[in-house]
């Protein structure tokens, strides 16, 4: 009997009717002869609502208590889904992350899974039950309840698929798959038939929130095939798999955007060995992820240092940056939240020069100023003003004729 893992996101379980629809799909899979494990997110905007509530109570909610609160969202959906399945005459059991054996490190709010002890899940499957697991949470090596970061029910699902040796991890969501751009922003975006782990990592890291970044890392490390698909229809979605030659033939997989970062500029930093190491070392100890970094050419022994960090970490980071700027003898610093990052991703870029130039040119023609640039072998990212993000994504998407690029993958796959 095959083990299948399904994951349903917040909008897919947003109300009682939708939960019943999910229950029907799960039951159909069980009746087709599978052993079924289902991971669910909190209903609709529950996680946002709980977070806002916490900040109404306390300006700096203690991390342990925040995790205790947020993990409750997923607890509600597992119980309701289990009830719906039992109501349809099947045997089901719900587990919190802790009960499901998801063991994490101790970093509240962005804990990493260190081990999956799947014994209880396996016993329940063998007893003929459908197993429902709360996404986004686990228990730490210190026996505390932890959460795994926003969107991380995807990570729970992939980790379980790996631990149970499932053939594929089905991620059911509110769009038909991974598109060449966010379909809510670019109506002409096209669904991709397949993307490589590397492309999906770059897309997830640069704002395509359809899959959480860590879930893709986990899938790549453990060789789990992810199938992103709609919970509202039966159609085939997008497969995230090892790269093959089809993907290199198609130049671009997509354009992504991210408005969740802020730009920091430290002015007139003394240009000496060790200064950057000190500044970024201190920021890293606070667990703040630095993304793009640009250092200007030095003038009279000083240089400006600019970088981006998540807006959510801004108030915490500002305190450290202020201290570090003073300690290293910089003139001062500024923070700018009004920025957006636009990225172009594709495995074919490795063998096609000129993609960056084409991107810069089309942005220039649209009168959009580029404030920072960073690249990898399969990605080009630029920082622009937040107000220009929509037009930047659209012009880049059009310039590279990305829907046709996507079609190449399908032609070659047949
Ligand atoms: P879920 O609640 O199912 O986890 P999310 O809201 O986390 O769903 O992710 C799905 C959303 O991701 C879509 O509604 C879509 O707006 C957004 N999205 C951003 N970029 C892309 C992309 N390239 N392809 C598909 N969806 C995308
Ligand atoms: N409920 C969590 C969130 O909103 C986890 C998830 O949906 O994947 O981030
Ligand atoms: Mg999600």
Tab-separated table of C-alpha atoms and ligand atoms in Angstrom:
chain	number	residue	atom	x	y	z
A	1	UNK	CA	0.000	0.000	0.000
A	2	UNK	CA	1.419	3.382	-0.984
A	3	UNK	CA	1.790	6.120	1.619
A	4	UNK	CA	0.671	9.518	0.331
A	5	UNK	CA	1.151	12.881	2.052
A	6	UNK	CA	-1.269	15.723	1.308
A	7	UNK	CA	-0.898	19.286	2.596
A	8	UNK	CA	-3.741	21.811	2.576
A	9	UNK	CA	-3.011	25.522	3.083
A	10	UNK	CA	-5.010	28.095	5.055
A	11	UNK	CA	-7.442	29.133	2.332
A	12	UNK	CA	-8.120	25.492	1.442
A	13	UNK	CA	-9.435	24.915	4.994
A	14	UNK	CA	-10.821	28.464	5.421
A	15	UNK	CA	-14.374	27.468	6.475
A	16	UNK	CA	-16.519	24.432	7.352
A	17	UNK	CA	-17.529	23.758	3.723
A	18	UNK	CA	-13.942	23.814	2.547
A	19	UNK	CA	-12.902	21.490	5.357
A	20	UNK	CA	-15.604	19.050	4.210
A	21	UNK	CA	-14.314	19.350	0.613
A	22	UNK	CA	-10.803	18.494	1.826
A	23	UNK	CA	-12.201	15.571	3.832
A	24	UNK	CA	-13.856	14.203	0.657
A	25	UNK	CA	-10.602	14.368	-1.278
A	26	UNK	CA	-8.694	12.672	1.534
A	27	UNK	CA	-11.291	9.932	1.828
A	28	UNK	CA	-11.194	9.370	-1.960
A	29	UNK	CA	-7.432	8.827	-1.749
A	30	UNK	CA	-7.883	6.358	1.102
A	31	UNK	CA	-10.603	4.523	-0.819
A	32	UNK	CA	-8.243	4.291	-3.795
A	33	UNK	CA	-6.071	2.102	-1.586
A	34	UNK	CA	-3.537	4.559	-0.141
A	35	UNK	CA	-2.373	5.084	3.412
A	36	UNK	CA	-3.018	8.808	3.836
A	37	UNK	CA	-1.232	11.392	5.983
A	38	UNK	CA	-2.657	14.921	5.827
A	39	UNK	CA	-0.884	18.078	6.997
A	40	UNK	CA	-3.045	21.171	7.486
A	41	UNK	CA	-2.443	24.864	8.080
A	42	UNK	CA	-4.459	27.143	10.318
A	43	UNK	CA	-7.821	28.265	8.880
A	44	UNK	CA	-7.708	31.375	6.652
A	45	UNK	CA	-5.990	34.301	8.364
A	46	UNK	CA	-5.858	32.694	11.818
A	47	UNK	CA	-2.064	32.953	12.148
A	48	UNK	CA	-2.129	36.674	11.253
A	49	UNK	CA	-5.045	37.282	13.635
A	50	UNK	CA	-3.314	35.490	16.511
A	51	UNK	CA	-0.090	37.403	15.843
A	52	UNK	CA	-1.956	40.728	15.912
A	53	UNK	CA	-3.664	39.723	19.136
A	54	UNK	CA	-0.305	38.943	20.726
A	55	UNK	CA	1.027	42.382	19.768
A	56	UNK	CA	-2.117	44.004	21.211
A	57	UNK	CA	-1.261	42.393	24.517
A	58	UNK	CA	2.477	42.959	24.480
A	59	UNK	CA	4.781	45.064	22.283
A	60	UNK	CA	7.428	42.329	22.459
A	61	UNK	CA	5.640	39.007	22.987
A	62	UNK	CA	7.934	36.421	24.588
A	63	UNK	CA	8.996	33.977	21.876
A	64	UNK	CA	7.990	30.872	23.844
A	65	UNK	CA	4.484	32.167	24.502
A	66	UNK	CA	4.068	33.376	20.919
A	67	UNK	CA	4.815	29.847	19.674
A	68	UNK	CA	2.372	28.424	22.205
A	69	UNK	CA	-0.283	30.797	20.843
A	70	UNK	CA	0.407	30.384	17.112
A	71	UNK	CA	0.549	26.584	17.290
A	72	UNK	CA	-3.107	26.699	18.431
A	73	UNK	CA	-4.215	27.762	14.922
A	74	UNK	CA	-3.223	24.445	13.341
A	75	UNK	CA	-4.685	22.541	16.296
A	76	UNK	CA	-8.125	23.872	15.397
A	77	UNK	CA	-7.929	22.696	11.788
A	78	UNK	CA	-6.620	19.188	12.547
A	79	UNK	CA	-9.455	18.521	14.983
A	80	UNK	CA	-12.123	19.830	12.582
A	81	UNK	CA	-10.748	17.898	9.592
A	82	UNK	CA	-10.549	14.724	11.639
A	83	UNK	CA	-14.186	15.201	12.726
A	84	UNK	CA	-15.263	15.718	9.102
A	85	UNK	CA	-13.524	12.514	7.985
A	86	UNK	CA	-14.976	10.481	10.859
A	87	UNK	CA	-18.373	11.909	9.934
A	88	UNK	CA	-17.903	10.450	6.425
A	89	UNK	CA	-17.518	7.032	8.042
A	90	UNK	CA	-13.727	6.701	7.999
A	91	UNK	CA	-11.328	6.305	10.871
A	92	UNK	CA	-9.080	9.329	11.457
A	93	UNK	CA	-6.836	10.687	14.204
A	94	UNK	CA	-5.359	14.164	14.634
A	95	UNK	CA	-1.879	14.819	16.042
A	96	UNK	CA	-0.129	18.033	17.054
A	97	UNK	CA	3.401	18.427	15.696
A	98	UNK	CA	4.729	17.181	19.001
A	99	UNK	CA	2.513	14.070	18.988
A	100	UNK	CA	3.500	13.393	15.382
A	101	UNK	CA	7.156	13.241	16.424
A	102	UNK	CA	8.384	16.460	14.738
A	103	UNK	CA	11.476	17.268	16.816
A	104	UNK	CA	13.096	20.678	16.274
A	105	UNK	CA	15.937	22.806	17.532
A	106	UNK	CA	15.179	25.421	20.191
A	107	UNK	CA	14.902	28.514	17.981
A	108	UNK	CA	11.360	29.789	18.667
A	109	UNK	CA	9.583	31.257	15.644
A	110	UNK	CA	11.946	29.738	13.082
A	111	UNK	CA	12.816	26.321	14.472
A	112	UNK	CA	14.433	23.727	12.214
A	113	UNK	CA	13.329	20.112	12.138
A	114	UNK	CA	16.161	17.946	13.469
A	115	UNK	CA	14.384	14.583	13.540
A	116	UNK	CA	11.046	12.986	12.685
A	117	UNK	CA	10.015	10.168	15.033
A	118	UNK	CA	7.204	8.771	12.940
A	119	UNK	CA	6.397	5.701	15.051
A	120	UNK	CA	2.981	6.927	16.190
A	121	UNK	CA	1.988	7.918	12.665
A	122	UNK	CA	3.054	4.541	11.281
A	123	UNK	CA	1.153	2.637	13.977
A	124	UNK	CA	-2.002	4.636	13.246
A	125	UNK	CA	-1.669	4.061	9.484
A	126	UNK	CA	-1.219	0.343	10.089
A	127	UNK	CA	-4.375	0.400	12.199
A	128	UNK	CA	-6.196	1.694	9.104
A	129	UNK	CA	-6.542	5.310	10.227
A	130	UNK	CA	-6.169	8.482	8.195
A	131	UNK	CA	-3.587	10.576	10.055
A	132	UNK	CA	-4.021	14.355	10.321
A	133	UNK	CA	-0.958	16.335	11.443
A	134	UNK	CA	-0.768	19.993	12.497
A	135	UNK	CA	1.643	21.810	10.184
A	136	UNK	CA	4.174	24.529	11.095
A	137	UNK	CA	5.034	23.208	14.574
A	138	UNK	CA	7.056	20.740	16.567
A	139	UNK	CA	8.578	20.073	19.960
A	140	UNK	CA	12.102	21.194	20.697
A	141	UNK	CA	14.950	19.152	22.107
A	142	UNK	CA	14.142	21.127	25.314
A	143	UNK	CA	10.526	19.837	25.233
A	144	UNK	CA	9.083	23.249	24.318
A	145	UNK	CA	6.461	23.868	21.614
A	146	UNK	CA	8.090	25.562	18.609
A	147	UNK	CA	6.907	26.946	15.277
A	148	UNK	CA	8.884	26.607	12.066
A	149	UNK	CA	8.397	30.023	10.385
A	150	UNK	CA	5.635	31.461	8.199
A	151	UNK	CA	4.361	29.130	5.517
A	152	UNK	CA	6.121	26.174	7.105
A	153	UNK	CA	3.266	23.687	6.977
A	154	UNK	CA	4.864	22.933	3.593
A	155	UNK	CA	8.034	21.958	5.464
A	156	UNK	CA	6.122	19.680	7.847
A	157	UNK	CA	4.565	17.912	4.852
A	158	UNK	CA	7.870	17.385	3.052
A	159	UNK	CA	9.581	16.193	6.248
A	160	UNK	CA	6.842	13.619	6.788
A	161	UNK	CA	6.983	12.523	3.131
A	162	UNK	CA	10.740	11.969	3.565
A	163	UNK	CA	10.384	10.130	6.891
A	164	UNK	CA	7.627	7.862	5.538
A	165	UNK	CA	9.324	7.341	2.131
A	166	UNK	CA	6.222	8.611	0.309
A	167	UNK	CA	6.569	8.727	-3.487
A	168	UNK	CA	5.355	12.295	-3.744
A	169	UNK	CA	4.286	15.119	-1.453
A	170	UNK	CA	1.067	16.760	-2.720
A	171	UNK	CA	0.862	20.436	-1.716
A	172	UNK	CA	-2.738	21.558	-2.276
A	173	UNK	CA	-3.185	25.323	-2.446
A	174	UNK	CA	-5.400	28.098	-3.836
A	175	UNK	CA	-3.690	28.342	-7.268
A	176	UNK	CA	-3.198	25.638	-9.922
A	177	UNK	CA	0.557	25.265	-9.411
A	178	UNK	CA	3.767	27.270	-9.635
A	179	UNK	CA	3.355	30.047	-12.208
A	180	UNK	CA	5.835	32.114	-14.233
A	181	UNK	CA	4.871	35.041	-11.951
A	182	UNK	CA	2.376	35.519	-9.125
A	183	UNK	CA	-0.900	34.916	-11.016
A	184	UNK	CA	-2.614	37.498	-8.800
A	185	UNK	CA	-0.258	40.194	-10.078
A	186	UNK	CA	0.262	39.060	-13.677
A	187	UNK	CA	-2.919	37.646	-15.210
A	188	UNK	CA	-0.958	36.342	-18.250
A	189	UNK	CA	1.331	34.208	-16.080
A	190	UNK	CA	1.461	30.544	-17.081
A	191	UNK	CA	1.562	27.425	-14.955
A	192	UNK	CA	4.866	25.574	-15.139
A	193	UNK	CA	4.738	21.856	-15.778
A	194	UNK	CA	7.986	21.243	-13.875
A	195	UNK	CA	10.681	23.222	-12.099
A	196	UNK	CA	14.008	22.051	-10.741
A	197	UNK	CA	14.811	22.161	-7.031
A	198	UNK	CA	17.413	24.842	-7.753
A	199	UNK	CA	14.944	27.056	-9.625
A	200	UNK	CA	12.273	26.581	-6.980
A	201	UNK	CA	14.782	27.383	-4.226
A	202	UNK	CA	15.614	30.659	-5.948
A	203	UNK	CA	11.949	31.432	-6.599
A	204	UNK	CA	10.927	30.645	-3.005
A	205	UNK	CA	13.847	32.652	-1.612
A	206	UNK	CA	12.870	35.673	-3.697
A	207	UNK	CA	9.174	35.844	-2.876
A	208	UNK	CA	7.143	33.136	-4.683
A	209	UNK	CA	5.424	32.197	-1.448
A	210	UNK	CA	3.587	29.270	-3.047
A	211	UNK	CA	6.209	27.013	-1.373
A	212	UNK	CA	8.142	27.776	1.813
A	213	UNK	CA	11.889	27.957	1.152
A	214	UNK	CA	12.808	25.347	3.731
A	215	UNK	CA	10.343	22.837	2.338
A	216	UNK	CA	12.183	23.007	-0.998
A	217	UNK	CA	15.586	22.645	0.715
A	218	UNK	CA	14.300	19.635	2.589
A	219	UNK	CA	12.812	18.098	-0.559
A	220	UNK	CA	16.073	18.534	-2.451
A	221	UNK	CA	18.135	17.068	0.391
A	222	UNK	CA	15.905	14.017	0.757
A	223	UNK	CA	14.896	13.583	-2.899
A	224	UNK	CA	11.173	14.156	-2.266
A	225	UNK	CA	9.133	15.020	-5.389
A	226	UNK	CA	6.715	17.888	-4.633
A	227	UNK	CA	3.495	18.256	-6.610
A	228	UNK	CA	1.978	21.741	-6.126
A	229	UNK	CA	-1.689	21.677	-7.167
A	230	UNK	CA	-5.104	23.196	-6.623
A	231	UNK	CA	-7.356	22.085	-3.791
A	232	UNK	CA	-10.335	23.402	-5.794
A	233	UNK	CA	-9.984	21.214	-8.921
A	234	UNK	CA	-8.547	17.859	-9.990
A	235	UNK	CA	-6.035	19.187	-12.543
A	236	UNK	CA	-2.333	18.366	-12.608
A	237	UNK	CA	-0.153	21.066	-11.077
A	238	UNK	CA	3.610	21.654	-11.037
A	239	UNK	CA	6.246	19.034	-10.232
A	240	UNK	CA	9.368	20.121	-8.350
A	241	UNK	CA	12.066	17.627	-9.330
A	242	UNK	CA	15.738	17.191	-10.245
A	243	UNK	CA	16.842	19.389	-13.140
A	244	UNK	CA	16.760	17.866	-16.622
A	245	UNK	CA	17.669	19.155	-20.082
A	246	UNK	CA	14.158	20.509	-20.721
A	247	UNK	CA	14.654	23.114	-18.039
A	248	UNK	CA	17.934	24.340	-19.444
A	249	UNK	CA	16.369	24.722	-22.873
A	250	UNK	CA	13.727	27.001	-21.446
A	251	UNK	CA	15.659	30.098	-20.468
A	252	UNK	CA	13.508	31.446	-17.653
A	253	UNK	CA	11.213	29.805	-15.118
A	254	UNK	CA	9.738	32.927	-13.605
A	255	UNK	CA	9.738	36.461	-12.264
A	256	UNK	CA	9.251	36.843	-8.527
A	257	UNK	CA	8.791	39.806	-6.243
A	258	UNK	CA	9.175	40.431	-2.559
A	259	UNK	CA	8.025	43.440	-0.568
A	260	UNK	CA	8.874	41.988	2.830
A	261	UNK	CA	12.398	43.394	3.077
A	262	UNK	CA	13.862	46.714	4.170
A	263	UNK	CA	17.121	48.309	3.028
A	264	UNK	CA	19.749	49.476	5.508
A	265	UNK	CA	22.502	51.872	4.524
A	266	UNK	CA	25.462	52.427	6.840
A	267	UNK	CA	27.210	55.627	5.759
A	268	UNK	CA	30.953	56.223	5.651
A	269	UNK	CA	32.160	52.972	7.176
A	270	UNK	CA	35.967	52.966	7.678
A	271	UNK	CA	37.371	50.739	4.919
A	272	UNK	CA	39.507	48.353	6.981
A	273	UNK	CA	39.840	44.557	7.045
A	274	UNK	CA	37.469	42.981	9.578
A	275	UNK	CA	34.849	45.739	9.717
A	276	UNK	CA	32.247	43.913	7.585
A	277	UNK	CA	32.935	40.703	9.483
A	278	UNK	CA	32.213	42.486	12.778
A	279	UNK	CA	29.011	44.159	11.606
A	280	UNK	CA	27.503	41.103	9.906
A	281	UNK	CA	28.767	38.750	12.629
A	282	UNK	CA	26.836	40.730	15.221
A	283	UNK	CA	23.679	40.788	13.063
A	284	UNK	CA	23.936	37.011	12.542
A	285	UNK	CA	24.129	36.324	16.269
A	286	UNK	CA	20.692	37.966	16.530
A	287	UNK	CA	19.411	35.420	13.970
A	288	UNK	CA	18.594	38.130	11.386
A	289	UNK	CA	18.994	36.945	7.773
A	290	UNK	CA	20.871	39.436	5.620
A	291	UNK	CA	20.061	39.166	1.936
A	292	UNK	CA	21.616	41.498	-0.677
A	293	UNK	CA	24.838	43.275	0.292
A	294	UNK	CA	26.434	46.091	-1.694
A	295	UNK	CA	29.611	47.917	-0.733
A	296	UNK	CA	30.488	51.064	-2.661
A	297	UNK	CA	33.947	51.835	-3.988
A	298	UNK	CA	35.964	53.357	-1.174
A	299	UNK	CA	36.575	57.122	-1.124
A	300	UNK	CA	39.156	58.652	1.262
A	301	UNK	CA	39.239	55.430	3.292
A	302	UNK	CA	35.457	55.241	3.803
A	303	UNK	CA	32.691	53.341	2.053
A	304	UNK	CA	28.891	53.035	2.206
A	305	UNK	CA	27.540	49.590	3.061
A	306	UNK	CA	23.961	48.716	2.014
A	307	UNK	CA	22.036	45.507	2.605
A	308	UNK	CA	18.512	44.149	2.950
A	309	UNK	CA	16.886	42.347	5.896
A	310	UNK	CA	13.321	41.158	6.616
A	311	UNK	CA	11.049	44.036	7.721
A	312	UNK	CA	9.888	41.823	10.586
A	313	UNK	CA	13.417	41.890	12.016
A	314	UNK	CA	13.930	45.617	11.454
A	315	UNK	CA	13.323	46.929	14.952
A	316	UNK	CA	15.567	44.253	16.456
A	317	UNK	CA	18.268	44.792	13.829
A	318	UNK	CA	18.226	48.603	14.154
A	319	UNK	CA	19.401	48.383	17.737
A	320	UNK	CA	22.421	46.270	16.794
A	321	UNK	CA	23.222	48.310	13.686
A	322	UNK	CA	23.166	51.543	15.637
A	323	UNK	CA	25.571	50.049	18.158
A	324	UNK	CA	27.848	48.589	15.474
A	325	UNK	CA	27.899	51.787	13.396
A	326	UNK	CA	29.068	53.643	16.490
A	327	UNK	CA	31.668	51.027	17.420
A	328	UNK	CA	33.292	50.835	13.975
A	329	UNK	CA	33.277	54.644	13.614
A	330	UNK	CA	30.736	54.964	10.757
A	331	UNK	CA	28.931	58.286	10.184
A	332	UNK	CA	25.460	56.797	10.791
A	333	UNK	CA	22.794	54.651	9.185
A	334	UNK	CA	19.335	54.833	7.633
A	335	UNK	CA	16.555	52.265	7.140
A	336	UNK	CA	14.181	52.312	4.160
A	337	UNK	CA	11.075	50.079	4.173
A	338	UNK	CA	9.724	51.409	0.905
A	339	UNK	CA	11.568	48.986	-1.361
A	340	UNK	CA	10.794	45.813	-3.297
A	341	UNK	CA	12.947	43.110	-4.816
A	342	UNK	CA	12.226	41.784	-8.309
A	343	UNK	CA	14.027	38.637	-9.489
A	344	UNK	CA	14.324	36.705	-12.715
A	345	UNK	CA	15.025	32.982	-12.265
A	346	UNK	CA	15.849	30.224	-14.748
A	347	UNK	CA	18.197	27.254	-15.152
A	348	UNK	CA	18.875	28.252	-18.784
A	349	UNK	CA	20.619	31.463	-17.698
A	350	UNK	CA	23.768	29.455	-16.976
A	351	UNK	CA	24.390	29.025	-20.677
A	352	UNK	CA	22.833	32.238	-22.041
A	353	UNK	CA	24.691	35.494	-21.496
A	354	UNK	CA	22.823	38.778	-21.861
A	355	UNK	CA	19.839	38.026	-19.648
A	356	UNK	CA	20.897	40.591	-17.042
A	357	UNK	CA	21.443	43.255	-19.700
A	358	UNK	CA	17.985	42.562	-21.132
A	359	UNK	CA	16.388	42.882	-17.720
A	360	UNK	CA	18.155	46.163	-16.917
A	361	UNK	CA	17.265	47.582	-20.297
A	362	UNK	CA	13.550	46.869	-20.064
A	363	UNK	CA	13.458	48.398	-16.565
A	364	UNK	CA	15.278	51.483	-17.872
A	365	UNK	CA	12.782	51.817	-20.740
A	366	UNK	CA	9.987	51.746	-18.178
A	367	UNK	CA	11.735	54.527	-16.231
A	368	UNK	CA	12.324	52.264	-13.216
A	369	UNK	CA	15.492	52.987	-11.261
A	370	UNK	CA	17.578	50.042	-10.007
A	371	UNK	CA	18.960	50.629	-6.512
A	372	UNK	CA	20.772	47.333	-5.876
A	373	UNK	CA	21.684	44.277	-7.925
A	374	UNK	CA	22.642	40.748	-6.941
A	375	UNK	CA	22.991	37.571	-8.976
A	376	UNK	CA	23.535	33.823	-8.752
A	377	UNK	CA	24.203	31.492	-11.685
A	378	UNK	CA	20.445	31.112	-12.271
A	379	UNK	CA	19.016	34.360	-10.794
A	380	UNK	CA	19.184	38.131	-11.198
A	381	UNK	CA	17.635	40.305	-8.465
A	382	UNK	CA	17.183	44.060	-8.362
A	383	UNK	CA	15.863	46.413	-5.691
A	384	UNK	CA	13.389	49.051	-6.882
A	385	UNK	CA	10.934	51.439	-5.187
A	386	UNK	CA	7.965	49.533	-3.696
A	387	UNK	CA	5.502	51.628	-5.724
A	388	UNK	CA	7.072	50.335	-8.949
A	389	UNK	CA	7.050	46.631	-8.167
A	390	UNK	CA	3.961	45.731	-10.155
A	391	UNK	CA	5.077	47.431	-13.356
A	392	UNK	CA	8.620	46.049	-12.955
A	393	UNK	CA	7.328	42.457	-12.736
A	394	UNK	CA	5.006	42.987	-15.695
A	395	UNK	CA	7.580	44.516	-18.052
A	396	UNK	CA	10.189	41.876	-17.249
A	397	UNK	CA	7.637	39.077	-17.659
A	398	UNK	CA	6.679	40.475	-21.060
A	399	UNK	CA	10.235	41.153	-22.272
A	400	UNK	CA	11.349	37.555	-21.839
A	401	UNK	CA	8.145	36.081	-23.261
A	402	UNK	CA	8.074	33.829	-20.244
A	403	UNK	CA	4.777	32.006	-20.919
A	404	UNK	CA	6.306	30.723	-24.175
A	405	UNK	CA	9.424	29.677	-22.321
A	406	UNK	CA	7.190	27.690	-19.974
A	407	UNK	CA	5.521	26.000	-22.939
A	408	UNK	CA	8.914	24.624	-24.048
A	409	UNK	CA	9.070	22.527	-20.894
A	410	UNK	CA	5.744	20.916	-21.710
A	411	UNK	CA	6.645	20.221	-25.357
A	412	UNK	CA	9.836	18.477	-24.329
A	413	UNK	CA	8.169	16.479	-21.608
A	414	UNK	CA	5.820	14.649	-23.952
B	1	LIG	P1	-1.344	28.244	1.200
B	1	LIG	O1	-2.238	28.898	2.192
B	1	LIG	O2	-2.044	27.188	0.396
B	1	LIG	O3	-0.055	27.765	1.782
B	1	LIG	P2	0.000	30.575	0.126
B	1	LIG	O4	-0.794	31.828	0.210
B	1	LIG	O5	1.075	30.352	1.117
B	1	LIG	O6	-1.030	29.345	0.102
B	1	LIG	O7	0.658	30.438	-1.329
B	1	LIG	C1	-0.148	30.501	-2.485
B	1	LIG	C2	-0.080	31.896	-3.070
B	1	LIG	O8	1.236	32.154	-3.537
B	1	LIG	C3	-0.952	32.112	-4.269
B	1	LIG	O9	-2.254	32.476	-3.893
B	1	LIG	C4	-0.224	33.196	-5.058
B	1	LIG	O10	-0.819	34.461	-4.926
B	1	LIG	C5	1.164	33.251	-4.414
B	1	LIG	N1	2.242	33.181	-5.408
B	1	LIG	C6	3.307	34.027	-5.467
B	1	LIG	N2	4.098	33.734	-6.493
B	1	LIG	C7	3.574	32.646	-7.112
B	1	LIG	C8	3.957	31.857	-8.245
B	1	LIG	N3	5.063	32.126	-8.944
B	1	LIG	N4	3.153	30.825	-8.591
B	1	LIG	C9	2.050	30.541	-7.892
B	1	LIG	N5	1.631	31.250	-6.814
B	1	LIG	C10	2.373	32.285	-6.412
B	2	LIG	N1	-0.262	28.925	9.504
B	2	LIG	C1	1.125	29.202	9.225
B	2	LIG	C2	1.260	30.514	8.477
B	2	LIG	O1	0.267	31.160	8.181
B	2	LIG	C3	1.805	28.083	8.499
B	2	LIG	C4	1.300	27.827	7.095
B	2	LIG	O2	0.235	28.290	6.696
B	2	LIG	O3	1.997	27.104	6.378
B	2	LIG	O4	2.341	30.936	8.213
B	3	LIG	MG1	1.811	28.656	2.146
